[in-house]
């Protein structure tokens, strides 16, 4: 049979074979190219990634918790420190200590801006007298003196407290030095005691300064000072000294000295020796002071509490300087200021 008689459809050639059905065509990319094939997903890899992410989140939460904890701890510490510094612990001393001898320190320069200021000393003395279980009050003095105003305030307050609490005696005990304004305060006590080598006395008044008028002339500086009131520039260190100013200032010193003498005579009474040198500004040892009647005997603070008061236990009612200020003083920050003040100011002091 010829090809012409076959059952095949006539055509110019065999019909090409149909291509095999391929897998579904992949979506084409942006520019018609096929996207790259992704590797098959692995459950193990995904678990590792998930575990890593979870651990990082847990670490962050843990860090935040510790940060909050330490912040709270820091603030709590600061608030507690502030509370202990500011809280008036003196109110509970009496109930905790039982029967005792109250102690008040008079240490350093007596001035308004110092630890031995009238405000601090008067507050301490009132607390010591008001304490029901304090049998007596001891003033432990180690001071070269200072402001007659501050010393006068303390003197008057001791006198008032002695009248208000007649059953409580006041003893002053001088350690290294109790001179000038410090002795002014001691004179208000019932009795005064010292060590044989203590420095006692210096019942006088002093005021000093410097004069720079000639120095200004030498270096060619013209002093320009304008005042309303002929004595407003009184004792100006850059102006020539005037005789009338010196005479007036001397009268102020004499008047203050007489106030000091009257306070000592009132406090010591007939115990003072009849010696004109007592009020000359001289200072004596403890043994000499006993002979002159400036002190009643030789003894320490503990000896007074044990032998005279009968309560050896001492409770300190003194106000203390804050630790921060103590650190600043130790670093010597105020040295320059103190030198400048001494050079430029004329301060009235008991010495």
Coordinates of C-alpha atoms in Angstrom, one line a residue:
X1 CA 0.0 0.0 0.0
X2 CA 1.3 3.3 -0.9
X3 CA 1.7 6.3 1.2
X4 CA -1.2 7.8 -0.6
X5 CA -3.6 5.2 0.6
X6 CA -2.6 5.4 4.3
X7 CA -5.0 6.7 6.9
X8 CA -2.6 9.5 7.9
X9 CA -3.7 13.0 7.2
X10 CA -2.0 14.4 4.2
X11 CA 0.6 17.0 4.9
X12 CA 4.0 18.1 4.0
X13 CA 5.6 16.1 6.8
X14 CA 5.0 14.4 10.1
X15 CA 3.4 16.6 12.8
X16 CA 5.9 17.3 15.4
X17 CA 5.5 15.5 18.7
X18 CA 3.7 17.5 21.5
X19 CA 6.2 18.4 24.3
X20 CA 5.8 16.7 27.5
X21 CA 3.7 18.5 30.1
X22 CA 6.3 20.2 32.3
X23 CA 5.9 21.4 35.8
X24 CA 3.9 24.5 36.3
X25 CA 5.7 27.4 35.0
X26 CA 7.4 29.6 37.6
X27 CA 6.3 33.2 38.0
X28 CA 8.5 35.5 36.0
X29 CA 10.5 38.2 37.6
X30 CA 10.3 41.8 37.1
X31 CA 12.2 41.7 33.8
X32 CA 10.8 38.4 32.6
X33 CA 13.6 36.2 34.0
X34 CA 12.7 33.4 36.3
X35 CA 13.3 33.9 40.1
X36 CA 16.1 31.9 41.6
X37 CA 15.0 28.8 43.3
X38 CA 15.0 28.8 47.1
X39 CA 16.6 25.9 49.1
X40 CA 14.1 23.7 50.7
X41 CA 13.1 24.9 54.3
X42 CA 14.7 23.0 57.1
X43 CA 12.7 22.7 60.4
X44 CA 16.0 22.4 62.4
X45 CA 17.3 25.7 61.1
X46 CA 14.1 27.5 61.9
X47 CA 14.2 26.1 65.4
X48 CA 17.7 27.4 66.0
X49 CA 16.8 30.8 64.7
X50 CA 13.8 31.0 66.9
X51 CA 15.7 29.8 69.9
X52 CA 18.4 32.5 69.3
X53 CA 15.8 35.3 69.0
X54 CA 14.0 34.2 72.1
X55 CA 17.2 34.1 74.1
X56 CA 18.1 37.6 73.0
X57 CA 14.7 38.9 74.1
X58 CA 15.1 37.1 77.4
X59 CA 18.5 38.7 77.9
X60 CA 17.1 42.2 77.2
X61 CA 14.3 41.7 79.7
X62 CA 16.8 40.5 82.3
X63 CA 19.1 43.5 81.7
X64 CA 16.1 45.9 82.0
X65 CA 15.1 44.2 85.3
X66 CA 18.6 44.5 86.8
X67 CA 18.9 48.1 85.6
X68 CA 15.6 49.0 87.4
X69 CA 16.7 47.1 90.5
X70 CA 20.0 49.0 90.8
X71 CA 18.4 52.3 90.2
X72 CA 15.9 51.7 92.9
X73 CA 18.7 50.5 95.2
X74 CA 20.8 53.6 94.5
X75 CA 17.8 56.0 95.2
X76 CA 17.0 54.1 98.3
X77 CA 20.5 54.4 99.6
X78 CA 20.6 58.1 98.9
X79 CA 17.2 58.7 100.6
X80 CA 18.3 56.6 103.6
X81 CA 21.6 58.6 103.9
X82 CA 19.7 61.9 103.6
X83 CA 17.3 60.7 106.3
X84 CA 20.1 59.8 108.8
X85 CA 21.9 63.1 108.1
X86 CA 18.8 65.3 108.5
X87 CA 16.9 63.4 111.2
X88 CA 17.1 64.8 114.8
X89 CA 18.6 61.8 116.5
X90 CA 19.2 63.8 119.6
X91 CA 15.6 63.5 120.6
X92 CA 15.9 59.8 121.3
X93 CA 19.3 59.9 123.1
X94 CA 17.9 60.4 126.5
X95 CA 15.7 57.3 126.4
X96 CA 18.4 55.1 125.0
X97 CA 21.3 56.2 127.2
X98 CA 19.6 56.1 130.7
X99 CA 21.1 58.3 133.4
X100 CA 24.2 60.0 132.2
X101 CA 26.3 63.2 132.1
X102 CA 25.5 65.4 129.2
X103 CA 28.5 66.7 127.1
X104 CA 28.6 69.8 124.9
X105 CA 31.7 70.5 122.8
X106 CA 33.0 74.1 122.3
X107 CA 35.6 73.5 119.7
X108 CA 37.4 75.9 117.3
X109 CA 36.7 79.5 116.6
X110 CA 33.6 80.9 118.0
X111 CA 31.8 82.6 115.1
X112 CA 28.4 82.7 113.4
X113 CA 29.6 80.7 110.4
X114 CA 31.6 78.1 112.4
X115 CA 30.6 74.9 114.2
X116 CA 31.0 76.7 117.6
X117 CA 28.4 79.3 116.7
X118 CA 25.8 80.5 119.2
X119 CA 23.0 78.8 117.3
X120 CA 24.7 75.4 117.5
X121 CA 25.9 75.7 121.1
X122 CA 22.5 77.1 122.4
X123 CA 20.6 74.3 120.6
X124 CA 23.0 71.6 122.1
X125 CA 22.7 73.1 125.6
X126 CA 18.9 73.2 125.5
X127 CA 18.8 69.6 124.5
X128 CA 21.2 68.6 127.2
X129 CA 19.3 70.5 129.9
X130 CA 15.9 69.2 128.7
X131 CA 17.0 65.6 128.8
X132 CA 15.3 64.1 131.8
X133 CA 18.0 61.6 132.5
X134 CA 21.0 63.9 132.2
X135 CA 22.3 64.6 135.7
X136 CA 24.6 67.5 134.8
X137 CA 26.1 69.3 131.8
X138 CA 29.8 69.5 131.0
X139 CA 31.2 72.0 128.5
X140 CA 34.4 70.6 127.0
X141 CA 36.2 73.6 125.7
X142 CA 39.1 73.7 123.2
X143 CA 38.9 77.1 121.6
X144 CA 41.1 80.2 121.3
X145 CA 38.0 82.5 121.3
X146 CA 36.2 84.5 118.6
X147 CA 33.3 86.8 118.4
X148 CA 32.2 88.6 121.6
X149 CA 28.6 88.7 120.3
X150 CA 28.4 84.9 119.8
X151 CA 30.1 84.2 123.1
X152 CA 27.8 86.7 124.8
X153 CA 24.7 84.8 123.4
X154 CA 26.0 81.5 124.8
X155 CA 26.9 83.1 128.2
X156 CA 23.4 84.5 128.6
X157 CA 21.7 81.3 127.6
X158 CA 23.8 79.2 130.1
X159 CA 22.7 81.7 132.9
X160 CA 19.1 81.3 131.9
X161 CA 19.2 77.5 131.7
X162 CA 20.8 77.4 135.1
X163 CA 17.9 79.3 136.6
X164 CA 15.3 77.2 134.8
X165 CA 17.0 73.9 135.8
X166 CA 18.5 74.6 139.2
X167 CA 19.1 70.9 140.0
X168 CA 21.5 70.5 137.1
X169 CA 25.0 72.0 137.5
X170 CA 27.1 73.1 134.6
X171 CA 30.8 72.3 134.6
X172 CA 33.4 73.8 132.1
X173 CA 36.4 71.7 131.4
X174 CA 39.3 73.3 129.4
X175 CA 41.5 70.9 127.5
X176 CA 44.3 72.5 125.3
X177 CA 43.0 76.1 125.4
X178 CA 40.1 78.1 126.8
X179 CA 41.0 81.7 126.1
X180 CA 39.2 84.9 125.3
X181 CA 35.6 84.3 124.1
X182 CA 35.9 80.6 125.1
X183 CA 36.7 81.7 128.7
X184 CA 33.8 84.2 128.4
X185 CA 31.5 81.1 127.9
X186 CA 33.2 79.1 130.6
X187 CA 32.7 81.9 133.2
X188 CA 28.9 81.2 133.0
X189 CA 29.4 77.6 134.4
X190 CA 29.1 76.7 138.1
X191 CA 32.7 75.4 138.2
X192 CA 35.7 75.4 135.8
X193 CA 38.4 72.8 135.5
X194 CA 41.5 72.5 133.4
X195 CA 44.7 70.5 132.9
X196 CA 47.8 71.8 134.5
X197 CA 49.2 72.7 131.1
X198 CA 46.0 74.2 129.6
X199 CA 46.1 77.8 128.4
X200 CA 43.5 79.9 130.2
X201 CA 42.5 83.5 130.3
X202 CA 43.3 86.1 127.6
X203 CA 40.6 88.4 129.0
X204 CA 40.9 91.2 126.4
X205 CA 39.6 92.4 123.1
X206 CA 41.6 92.7 119.9
X207 CA 40.9 94.1 116.4
X208 CA 43.5 94.3 113.6
X209 CA 44.0 95.0 110.0
X210 CA 46.4 96.3 107.4
X211 CA 47.1 99.7 105.8
X212 CA 47.9 99.9 102.1
X213 CA 47.8 103.6 101.4
X214 CA 51.6 104.1 101.0
X215 CA 51.8 101.0 98.8
X216 CA 49.2 102.4 96.4
X217 CA 51.3 105.6 96.2
X218 CA 54.4 103.7 95.3
X219 CA 52.8 101.6 92.5
X220 CA 50.8 104.6 91.2
X221 CA 47.3 103.5 92.0
X222 CA 44.7 106.2 92.6
X223 CA 42.2 105.3 95.3
X224 CA 38.7 106.4 94.4
X225 CA 36.2 106.2 97.2
X226 CA 32.8 107.9 97.4
X227 CA 30.8 108.1 100.6
X228 CA 27.8 109.8 102.1
X229 CA 28.8 110.4 105.8
X230 CA 32.2 111.6 106.9
X231 CA 32.9 108.3 108.8
X232 CA 31.5 105.9 106.3
X233 CA 35.1 105.0 105.2
X234 CA 36.0 104.4 108.8
X235 CA 39.3 102.4 109.1
X236 CA 39.5 101.8 105.3
X237 CA 42.7 99.9 104.7
X238 CA 43.5 101.9 101.5
X239 CA 43.1 105.3 103.1
X240 CA 45.5 107.1 105.5
X241 CA 44.7 106.5 109.1
X242 CA 43.1 109.3 111.0
X243 CA 43.6 110.0 114.7
X244 CA 39.9 110.6 115.4
X245 CA 39.1 107.2 113.9
X246 CA 41.6 105.4 116.0
X247 CA 40.4 107.1 119.2
X248 CA 36.8 106.2 118.4
X249 CA 37.7 102.6 117.7
X250 CA 39.7 102.4 120.9
X251 CA 36.6 103.5 122.8
X252 CA 34.6 100.6 121.2
X253 CA 37.3 98.1 122.2
X254 CA 37.3 99.5 125.8
X255 CA 33.5 99.2 126.1
X256 CA 33.6 95.6 124.8
X257 CA 36.4 94.8 127.2
X258 CA 34.4 96.1 130.1
X259 CA 31.5 93.9 129.1
X260 CA 33.8 90.9 129.1
X261 CA 35.2 91.9 132.6
X262 CA 31.7 92.3 134.0
X263 CA 30.7 88.8 132.8
X264 CA 33.8 87.2 134.3
X265 CA 33.3 88.9 137.6
X266 CA 29.6 87.9 137.7
X267 CA 30.4 84.3 136.9
X268 CA 33.5 83.9 139.1
X269 CA 32.6 86.2 142.0
X270 CA 34.9 86.1 145.0
X271 CA 36.9 83.3 143.6
X272 CA 39.0 85.7 141.5
X273 CA 42.3 86.8 143.0
X274 CA 43.0 90.5 143.5
X275 CA 45.4 90.8 140.7
X276 CA 45.4 93.7 138.2
X277 CA 46.9 91.4 135.5
X278 CA 43.7 89.3 135.3
X279 CA 42.1 91.5 132.7
X280 CA 45.2 92.5 130.8
X281 CA 44.8 90.0 128.1
X282 CA 47.5 87.7 129.4
X283 CA 47.1 83.9 129.2
X284 CA 48.1 81.5 132.0
X285 CA 48.7 77.8 132.4
X286 CA 46.1 75.7 134.3
X287 CA 48.2 75.7 137.5
X288 CA 48.5 79.4 137.4
X289 CA 44.8 79.8 136.6
X290 CA 44.0 77.9 139.8
X291 CA 46.0 80.3 141.9
X292 CA 44.4 83.3 140.2
X293 CA 40.9 81.9 140.7
X294 CA 40.2 81.6 137.0
X295 CA 39.5 77.9 137.4
X296 CA 38.4 75.8 140.4
X297 CA 40.8 72.9 140.0
X298 CA 42.6 70.5 137.8
X299 CA 40.6 67.6 136.2
X300 CA 39.5 66.1 132.9
X301 CA 36.0 65.6 131.5
X302 CA 35.8 62.0 132.6
X303 CA 37.1 62.9 136.1
X304 CA 34.3 65.5 136.5
X305 CA 31.6 63.1 135.3
X306 CA 32.9 60.4 137.6
X307 CA 33.9 62.3 140.8
X308 CA 31.6 65.3 140.8
X309 CA 28.5 64.4 138.9
X310 CA 28.5 60.7 139.9
X311 CA 27.5 59.5 136.3
X312 CA 30.6 58.4 134.5
X313 CA 28.6 57.7 131.3
X314 CA 29.0 60.7 128.9
X315 CA 26.4 61.4 126.1
X316 CA 27.5 63.9 123.5
X317 CA 24.7 66.5 122.6
X318 CA 27.0 68.5 120.3
X319 CA 26.0 69.3 116.8
X320 CA 28.4 67.9 114.2
X321 CA 29.6 69.1 110.8
X322 CA 28.4 67.0 107.9
X323 CA 30.9 64.5 106.4
X324 CA 30.9 66.4 103.1
X325 CA 32.0 69.7 104.7
X326 CA 34.6 67.8 106.7
X327 CA 36.0 66.5 103.4
X328 CA 36.0 70.0 101.8
X329 CA 37.9 71.4 104.8
X330 CA 40.5 68.6 104.6
X331 CA 41.1 69.4 101.0
X332 CA 41.9 73.0 102.0
X333 CA 39.4 74.7 99.7
X334 CA 38.8 77.5 102.1
X335 CA 42.5 78.4 102.7
X336 CA 42.6 81.2 100.1
X337 CA 39.3 82.7 101.3
X338 CA 40.6 82.8 104.9
X339 CA 43.8 84.5 103.9
X340 CA 42.0 87.2 101.9
X341 CA 39.5 87.8 104.8
X342 CA 42.3 88.2 107.3
X343 CA 44.1 90.7 105.0
X344 CA 41.1 92.9 104.0
X345 CA 38.8 92.8 107.0
X346 CA 39.1 94.1 110.5
X347 CA 37.3 91.8 112.9
X348 CA 36.5 92.4 116.5
X349 CA 37.5 89.4 118.6
X350 CA 38.0 88.5 122.2
X351 CA 41.5 87.4 122.9

